[in-house]
Amino acid sequence: MRRDDVEETVMPILIRIRPEARYLMLLGLACVPVVLGVLMGGGTGTAVAVAGAAFLVLLGYPVVVSTLLRVPVLVISDEGLRMPLMGPALGWDEIADVREDVKATGSRPVPVLLIVPTEPQDAVWRMRPWLRGEGRANLARFGTPFVIQGGSLSWSLDDIRAAIRDRIDPS
């Protein structure tokens, strides 16, 4: 078998969450109500501890799943793009564009990557049910349900954009 006869396959690119110090500090602050609730005791203390634990789980879920359980946030492969934490998988023919934008959060703008599917409404329904509201809000604001925020990912937004762009526009 000649080398030219072998089809070249590229290893998938796995992008995981790499928590920043600010995010870890926020998780630490989320532990405060749990500790206070346990120290307070009684019904009120139990309610505060349970509410704090629920908030901690919501904040910590993506980090735990991506860093400890090694589930990537984004997988770029020959077949397409998968977002295991969000739910959807898109073939390369289902992605119309990828571009950068800025999202205003509080007083500072945050760079984001927009992955624009060919059928945005269908893509919202492919998201996990608890993320569909955010997907609809992103669709209204950015024209796409998939808004990837940088800063705590194992790859830079520029590198992710380039990897996706190379596959949707092979010229």
Short mmCIF file of C-alpha atoms in Angstrom, two decimals:
data_model
loop_
_atom_site.label_atom_id
_atom_site.label_comp_id
_atom_site.label_asym_id
_atom_site.label_seq_id
_atom_site.Cartn_x
_atom_site.Cartn_y
_atom_site.Cartn_z
CA MET A 1 0.00 0.00 0.00
CA ARG A 2 1.41 3.34 -1.01
CA ARG A 3 1.47 6.36 1.27
CA ASP A 4 -0.82 8.26 -1.13
CA ASP A 5 -3.52 5.58 -0.74
CA VAL A 6 -3.81 6.09 3.01
CA GLU A 7 -6.43 8.65 4.02
CA GLU A 8 -5.02 11.10 6.50
CA THR A 9 -7.05 11.53 9.67
CA VAL A 10 -6.42 14.29 12.11
CA MET A 11 -6.79 13.76 15.83
CA PRO A 12 -9.76 15.64 17.24
CA ILE A 13 -9.10 18.88 19.07
CA LEU A 14 -10.42 18.72 22.64
CA ILE A 15 -11.04 22.05 24.36
CA ARG A 16 -11.57 21.93 28.11
CA ILE A 17 -12.26 24.44 30.84
CA ARG A 18 -9.17 25.69 32.62
CA PRO A 19 -10.60 27.62 35.57
CA GLU A 20 -9.20 31.07 36.24
CA ALA A 21 -8.34 32.34 39.72
CA ARG A 22 -11.41 34.64 39.72
CA TYR A 23 -13.70 31.71 38.96
CA LEU A 24 -12.14 29.60 41.70
CA MET A 25 -12.56 32.51 44.13
CA LEU A 26 -16.24 32.69 43.18
CA LEU A 27 -16.57 28.97 43.89
CA GLY A 28 -14.90 29.58 47.26
CA LEU A 29 -17.40 32.36 48.02
CA ALA A 30 -20.23 30.01 47.10
CA CYS A 31 -19.02 27.73 49.93
CA VAL A 32 -19.68 30.48 52.49
CA PRO A 33 -23.49 29.99 52.66
CA VAL A 34 -23.01 26.24 53.04
CA VAL A 35 -20.64 26.69 55.99
CA LEU A 36 -22.81 29.41 57.57
CA GLY A 37 -25.91 27.26 57.19
CA VAL A 38 -24.24 24.32 58.89
CA LEU A 39 -22.97 26.55 61.72
CA MET A 40 -26.40 28.21 62.18
CA GLY A 41 -28.22 24.90 62.42
CA GLY A 42 -31.97 24.53 62.67
CA GLY A 43 -34.42 25.02 59.83
CA THR A 44 -33.05 28.36 58.66
CA GLY A 45 -29.48 27.05 58.68
CA THR A 46 -30.52 23.98 56.70
CA ALA A 47 -32.31 26.16 54.12
CA VAL A 48 -29.26 28.43 53.76
CA ALA A 49 -26.92 25.43 53.46
CA VAL A 50 -29.11 23.72 50.84
CA ALA A 51 -29.47 26.94 48.80
CA GLY A 52 -25.71 27.52 48.99
CA ALA A 53 -25.01 23.92 47.98
CA ALA A 54 -27.38 24.22 44.99
CA PHE A 55 -25.62 27.42 43.89
CA LEU A 56 -22.24 25.75 44.35
CA VAL A 57 -23.32 22.77 42.21
CA LEU A 58 -24.60 25.07 39.45
CA LEU A 59 -21.36 27.06 39.43
CA GLY A 60 -19.05 24.09 39.81
CA TYR A 61 -20.70 21.61 37.45
CA PRO A 62 -18.91 22.71 34.24
CA VAL A 63 -15.52 22.87 35.93
CA VAL A 64 -15.86 19.49 37.63
CA VAL A 65 -17.13 17.76 34.50
CA SER A 66 -14.54 19.34 32.19
CA THR A 67 -11.44 19.25 34.41
CA LEU A 68 -11.92 16.27 36.71
CA LEU A 69 -14.06 14.01 34.52
CA ARG A 70 -12.18 15.15 31.38
CA VAL A 71 -15.30 15.94 29.34
CA PRO A 72 -14.37 18.61 26.79
CA VAL A 73 -16.41 21.76 26.29
CA LEU A 74 -15.79 21.65 22.55
CA VAL A 75 -14.57 18.88 20.22
CA ILE A 76 -13.39 19.77 16.73
CA SER A 77 -13.04 16.66 14.57
CA ASP A 78 -13.15 15.57 10.92
CA GLU A 79 -16.91 14.92 11.26
CA GLY A 80 -17.82 18.29 12.73
CA LEU A 81 -18.15 20.16 15.97
CA ARG A 82 -19.48 18.68 19.22
CA MET A 83 -20.35 20.54 22.40
CA PRO A 84 -20.75 17.75 24.99
CA LEU A 85 -21.72 20.02 27.89
CA MET A 86 -24.29 21.97 25.82
CA GLY A 87 -25.59 18.93 23.96
CA PRO A 88 -25.48 19.61 20.22
CA ALA A 89 -23.25 18.13 17.57
CA LEU A 90 -23.00 19.88 14.21
CA GLY A 91 -21.56 18.54 10.97
CA TRP A 92 -19.35 20.90 9.00
CA ASP A 93 -22.17 21.40 6.49
CA GLU A 94 -24.35 22.68 9.37
CA ILE A 95 -22.00 25.53 10.29
CA ALA A 96 -22.39 28.74 8.30
CA ASP A 97 -19.79 30.96 9.98
CA VAL A 98 -17.55 31.48 12.97
CA ARG A 99 -16.62 34.97 14.13
CA GLU A 100 -15.56 36.95 17.17
CA ASP A 101 -17.62 39.51 19.03
CA VAL A 102 -17.74 41.23 22.40
CA LYS A 103 -20.24 40.56 25.18
CA ALA A 104 -20.82 43.22 27.80
CA THR A 105 -20.85 41.66 31.27
CA GLY A 106 -21.03 44.20 34.03
CA SER A 107 -18.63 47.04 33.41
CA ARG A 108 -16.17 45.27 31.13
CA PRO A 109 -16.46 43.79 27.64
CA VAL A 110 -15.58 40.11 27.30
CA PRO A 111 -14.44 38.60 23.98
CA VAL A 112 -16.63 35.75 22.73
CA LEU A 113 -16.61 33.37 19.79
CA LEU A 114 -19.84 32.99 17.82
CA ILE A 115 -20.47 29.69 16.07
CA VAL A 116 -23.28 30.32 13.58
CA PRO A 117 -25.25 27.23 12.49
CA THR A 118 -27.11 27.15 9.17
CA GLU A 119 -30.37 26.48 11.07
CA PRO A 120 -30.14 28.47 14.34
CA GLN A 121 -33.68 27.63 15.58
CA ASP A 122 -33.05 23.91 15.09
CA ALA A 123 -29.76 24.27 16.95
CA VAL A 124 -31.57 25.77 19.96
CA TRP A 125 -33.77 22.66 20.17
CA ARG A 126 -30.68 20.45 20.08
CA MET A 127 -29.31 22.14 23.21
CA ARG A 128 -29.87 20.66 26.65
CA PRO A 129 -33.33 21.72 27.92
CA TRP A 130 -32.00 23.85 30.79
CA LEU A 131 -29.76 25.80 28.34
CA ARG A 132 -32.41 26.59 25.71
CA GLY A 133 -33.43 29.87 27.37
CA GLU A 134 -29.85 31.10 27.21
CA GLY A 135 -29.63 29.82 23.62
CA ARG A 136 -32.73 31.82 22.63
CA ALA A 137 -31.34 34.94 24.33
CA ASN A 138 -28.01 34.50 22.51
CA LEU A 139 -29.89 33.97 19.24
CA ALA A 140 -31.75 37.25 19.73
CA ARG A 141 -28.61 39.19 20.70
CA PHE A 142 -25.89 37.65 18.52
CA GLY A 143 -27.79 35.77 15.79
CA THR A 144 -26.57 32.41 17.06
CA PRO A 145 -27.29 30.24 20.13
CA PHE A 146 -23.62 29.24 20.46
CA VAL A 147 -21.59 31.93 22.21
CA ILE A 148 -18.30 30.64 23.58
CA GLN A 149 -16.70 32.88 26.20
CA GLY A 150 -12.92 32.85 26.35
CA GLY A 151 -10.61 33.28 29.26
CA SER A 152 -10.92 29.94 30.99
CA LEU A 153 -10.56 27.57 28.04
CA SER A 154 -7.52 25.44 27.26
CA TRP A 155 -7.30 27.08 23.79
CA SER A 156 -7.48 30.75 22.87
CA LEU A 157 -10.53 32.03 20.98
CA ASP A 158 -8.30 32.91 18.01
CA ASP A 159 -6.97 29.34 17.81
CA ILE A 160 -10.47 27.85 18.11
CA ARG A 161 -11.77 30.21 15.41
CA ALA A 162 -8.88 29.30 13.10
CA ALA A 163 -9.41 25.56 13.63
CA ILE A 164 -13.13 25.85 12.82
CA ARG A 165 -12.58 28.29 9.95
CA ASP A 166 -10.09 25.88 8.31
CA ARG A 167 -12.73 23.17 8.26
CA ILE A 168 -15.74 25.19 7.10
CA ASP A 169 -13.75 27.13 4.50
CA PRO A 170 -10.99 24.83 3.22
CA SER A 171 -9.76 27.36 0.62
#
